[in-house]
């Protein structure tokens, strides 16, 4: 299918600030510190939890890990997070489909059912559609869905998706 | 948001450290936060859990903070005032990082706080150990740092060692499956050969002495063990390989199974990223997903904040 592209990125690392207090300034300190080091991030996600705390996660590139670890540990302490974890054994499966395609809902349903059928647990999902916020690495011509999965299941997921969509 | 009446920040711990089975444990800079938001009538409890264990720990009757609180009240003949508890858990559940100990420490500490009674440190730790069954998680969890504990089933003796220097880190690689302490205990032999007992006495003694004197070069040898790690490392994929391969890494001072596993720890000097990634890669090769923390050992343990009653 020419209207769908599927890519695998094994060069990303998932960083999670656990139990960040829900007070203004936490995210500013974290991304300010990363900016000072020139570290680019992608797929920023914040989960609201009860108890006045939330988890904040994002992706960095693998080659920045050594400098990001001490930086995040220091900021974690400053912002009163409960801890910061790193997952190096992850991959991002990206499915792109032509913007405005009327088949978008069907493609999404098929994509997730295919991953589920292959036993691939999706840890994080992020999507960008043209006219939306325009996340890093996305094209205005393509709707993009990114799934973060464990490296242990990444190849199976890719194989299943390529089979399902014939690409 | 309403300010809680009491808020306890309770650290994760790594115990059974190498040769120090049921004896040596260390607090880590990863925390669960337990907050009492409201007092309720005697015996009435409500729990809200977020983060780790949010699906398993909501039932107040089985929540270990509540059961430990009730046990401590019984021990000290205190009226069991009920409460509404909020737990924000970051310590992975049943992975060998002392998640249950954080609950025991919180519950016992709350018993004294809610009753308004000053319970001496040694008595708090005795009851915590009584509930937990072994001292090497609850003692560092409450006191912080690295501790040596001796428990005969009735009496507890403990010593807090000097803190791990700031330039040494504990990498905790956490695989994505759970090991229950009971299962990990069942795999241990009923008895051990005399020469293995002597091996562990000498290595645990060396480890304590090296830690006290700052001889970090001796950690690798001091943490060698013949009592539990050879058995438990076979319980999960990657355990044996991490123990043997990662300890040869130039930045690695020592490796161990954390608690009863499956988390593996490495004490590291220098950049931790490459070594941590290597540990997780070994888990991946065994078909198991994982993530890691790079931690220090905090000199303070459980921290209590009081709101307005």
Short mmCIF file of N, CA and C in Angstrom, two decimals, chain A residues 13 18-19 49-53 55 62 65-66 69-70 73 80-90 123 150-153, chain B residues 1 30-33 48-51 58 86 88 90 169 271-274 277 280-281 284 287-289 291-296:
data_model
loop_
_atom_site.label_atom_id
_atom_site.label_comp_id
_atom_site.label_asym_id
_atom_site.label_seq_id
_atom_site.Cartn_x
_atom_site.Cartn_y
_atom_site.Cartn_z
N UNK A 13 15.37 6.05 23.75
CA UNK A 13 15.38 5.64 25.17
C UNK A 13 14.23 6.35 25.86
N UNK A 18 8.97 9.75 37.86
CA UNK A 18 7.88 9.11 38.60
C UNK A 18 7.40 10.00 39.74
N UNK A 19 6.09 10.14 39.86
CA UNK A 19 5.54 10.84 41.01
C UNK A 19 5.98 12.29 41.13
N UNK A 49 -2.27 11.43 37.89
CA UNK A 49 -2.59 10.39 38.86
C UNK A 49 -3.26 11.03 40.06
N UNK A 50 -3.79 10.17 40.93
CA UNK A 50 -4.34 10.71 42.16
C UNK A 50 -3.20 11.04 43.12
N UNK A 51 -3.56 11.65 44.22
CA UNK A 51 -2.56 11.93 45.24
C UNK A 51 -1.68 13.11 44.90
N UNK A 52 -2.11 13.94 43.95
CA UNK A 52 -1.36 15.16 43.67
C UNK A 52 -0.03 14.93 42.98
N UNK A 53 0.11 13.78 42.33
CA UNK A 53 1.36 13.51 41.63
C UNK A 53 1.07 12.95 40.25
N UNK A 55 3.15 11.10 36.52
CA UNK A 55 4.36 10.63 35.85
C UNK A 55 4.57 11.42 34.57
N UNK A 62 19.60 7.59 21.90
CA UNK A 62 20.48 6.68 22.65
C UNK A 62 21.86 7.28 22.93
N UNK A 65 22.47 9.24 26.35
CA UNK A 65 22.12 8.61 27.63
C UNK A 65 23.09 8.97 28.77
N UNK A 66 24.39 8.90 28.49
CA UNK A 66 25.36 9.10 29.58
C UNK A 66 25.24 10.48 30.21
N UNK A 69 21.50 10.82 32.17
CA UNK A 69 21.29 10.14 33.47
C UNK A 69 21.60 11.07 34.66
N UNK A 70 22.83 11.61 34.75
CA UNK A 70 23.10 12.48 35.91
C UNK A 70 22.23 13.73 35.93
N UNK A 73 18.77 12.77 37.22
CA UNK A 73 18.81 12.43 38.65
C UNK A 73 18.85 13.72 39.48
N UNK A 80 11.33 17.21 43.37
CA UNK A 80 10.60 16.39 44.35
C UNK A 80 9.93 15.18 43.74
N UNK A 81 10.48 14.68 42.61
CA UNK A 81 9.93 13.44 42.04
C UNK A 81 10.30 12.26 42.93
N UNK A 82 9.55 11.16 42.80
CA UNK A 82 9.82 9.98 43.61
C UNK A 82 10.96 9.15 43.03
N UNK A 83 11.33 9.41 41.80
CA UNK A 83 12.42 8.69 41.16
C UNK A 83 12.39 8.94 39.67
N UNK A 84 13.44 8.45 38.98
CA UNK A 84 13.45 8.58 37.52
C UNK A 84 13.97 7.26 36.94
N UNK A 85 13.23 6.73 35.98
CA UNK A 85 13.63 5.44 35.41
C UNK A 85 13.99 5.61 33.93
N UNK A 86 14.79 4.66 33.46
CA UNK A 86 15.25 4.67 32.07
C UNK A 86 14.99 3.31 31.45
N UNK A 87 14.45 3.31 30.25
CA UNK A 87 14.26 2.05 29.52
C UNK A 87 15.02 2.14 28.21
N UNK A 88 16.09 1.35 28.12
CA UNK A 88 16.92 1.36 26.91
C UNK A 88 16.47 0.29 25.92
N UNK A 89 15.77 -0.71 26.43
CA UNK A 89 15.37 -1.83 25.58
C UNK A 89 13.96 -1.60 25.03
N UNK A 90 13.79 -0.48 24.36
CA UNK A 90 12.50 -0.16 23.75
C UNK A 90 12.70 0.22 22.29
N UNK A 123 3.36 0.15 25.09
CA UNK A 123 3.56 0.84 26.37
C UNK A 123 3.09 2.30 26.31
N UNK A 150 8.37 -2.90 23.80
CA UNK A 150 9.61 -3.51 24.28
C UNK A 150 10.39 -4.06 23.09
N UNK A 151 11.73 -3.95 23.17
CA UNK A 151 12.57 -4.49 22.09
C UNK A 151 12.34 -5.97 21.89
N UNK A 152 11.93 -6.64 22.98
CA UNK A 152 11.71 -8.09 22.88
C UNK A 152 10.59 -8.42 21.89
N UNK A 153 9.70 -7.44 21.64
CA UNK A 153 8.56 -7.70 20.75
C UNK A 153 8.57 -6.84 19.49
N UNK B 1 -5.57 21.29 46.66
CA UNK B 1 -5.54 19.98 47.31
C UNK B 1 -5.37 20.13 48.82
N UNK B 30 14.75 6.12 45.78
CA UNK B 30 13.52 5.86 45.04
C UNK B 30 12.44 5.70 46.11
N UNK B 31 11.30 6.39 45.96
CA UNK B 31 10.42 6.54 47.12
C UNK B 31 8.96 6.18 46.85
N UNK B 32 8.33 5.64 47.88
CA UNK B 32 6.88 5.61 47.96
C UNK B 32 6.46 6.72 48.91
N UNK B 33 5.32 7.35 48.62
CA UNK B 33 4.83 8.42 49.49
C UNK B 33 3.44 8.01 50.01
N UNK B 48 -6.46 4.72 48.68
CA UNK B 48 -6.34 5.05 47.26
C UNK B 48 -4.88 4.87 46.89
N UNK B 49 -4.65 4.08 45.86
CA UNK B 49 -3.27 3.77 45.47
C UNK B 49 -3.05 4.24 44.05
N UNK B 50 -1.97 4.95 43.81
CA UNK B 50 -1.61 5.28 42.43
C UNK B 50 -0.17 4.85 42.17
N UNK B 51 0.13 4.63 40.91
CA UNK B 51 1.46 4.14 40.54
C UNK B 51 1.52 2.64 40.72
N UNK B 58 -5.67 -1.76 46.42
CA UNK B 58 -6.73 -0.83 46.80
C UNK B 58 -7.56 -1.33 47.99
N UNK B 86 -3.64 7.71 51.18
CA UNK B 86 -3.27 7.83 49.76
C UNK B 86 -1.84 7.33 49.61
N UNK B 88 1.20 6.86 46.91
CA UNK B 88 1.76 7.09 45.57
C UNK B 88 3.03 6.25 45.49
N UNK B 90 6.21 4.45 43.75
CA UNK B 90 7.17 4.41 42.65
C UNK B 90 8.09 3.20 42.75
N UNK B 169 27.29 4.80 42.58
CA UNK B 169 25.86 4.68 42.30
C UNK B 169 25.43 3.22 42.39
N UNK B 271 30.47 6.68 34.76
CA UNK B 271 29.22 6.76 34.00
C UNK B 271 28.46 5.43 34.07
N UNK B 272 27.14 5.53 34.27
CA UNK B 272 26.37 4.32 34.52
C UNK B 272 25.59 3.83 33.30
N UNK B 273 25.50 4.65 32.26
CA UNK B 273 24.60 4.34 31.15
C UNK B 273 24.93 3.05 30.43
N UNK B 274 26.20 2.90 30.07
CA UNK B 274 26.58 1.74 29.27
C UNK B 274 26.37 0.44 30.04
N UNK B 277 22.62 -0.29 30.50
CA UNK B 277 22.05 -0.79 29.25
C UNK B 277 22.43 -2.26 29.04
N UNK B 280 20.25 -4.52 31.09
CA UNK B 280 18.92 -4.69 30.50
C UNK B 280 18.97 -5.51 29.22
N UNK B 281 20.10 -5.39 28.49
CA UNK B 281 20.24 -6.19 27.26
C UNK B 281 20.27 -7.68 27.59
N UNK B 284 16.80 -8.73 28.05
CA UNK B 284 16.15 -8.83 26.74
C UNK B 284 16.52 -10.14 26.05
N UNK B 287 14.44 -12.78 26.90
CA UNK B 287 13.03 -12.61 26.52
C UNK B 287 12.22 -11.79 27.51
N UNK B 288 12.92 -11.02 28.35
CA UNK B 288 12.21 -10.26 29.40
C UNK B 288 12.46 -8.77 29.22
N UNK B 289 11.39 -7.99 29.22
CA UNK B 289 11.53 -6.53 29.16
C UNK B 289 12.05 -6.03 30.52
N UNK B 291 13.63 -2.21 32.79
CA UNK B 291 14.07 -0.81 32.84
C UNK B 291 15.04 -0.67 34.00
N UNK B 292 15.67 0.49 34.12
CA UNK B 292 16.64 0.62 35.21
C UNK B 292 16.56 1.97 35.90
N UNK B 293 17.07 1.99 37.13
CA UNK B 293 17.23 3.20 37.90
C UNK B 293 18.72 3.37 38.21
N UNK B 294 19.18 4.61 38.29
CA UNK B 294 20.53 4.89 38.79
C UNK B 294 20.34 5.68 40.08
N UNK B 295 20.74 5.08 41.20
CA UNK B 295 20.35 5.61 42.52
C UNK B 295 21.55 5.86 43.41
N UNK B 296 21.34 6.68 44.39
CA UNK B 296 22.29 6.83 45.49
C UNK B 296 21.69 6.16 46.71
#
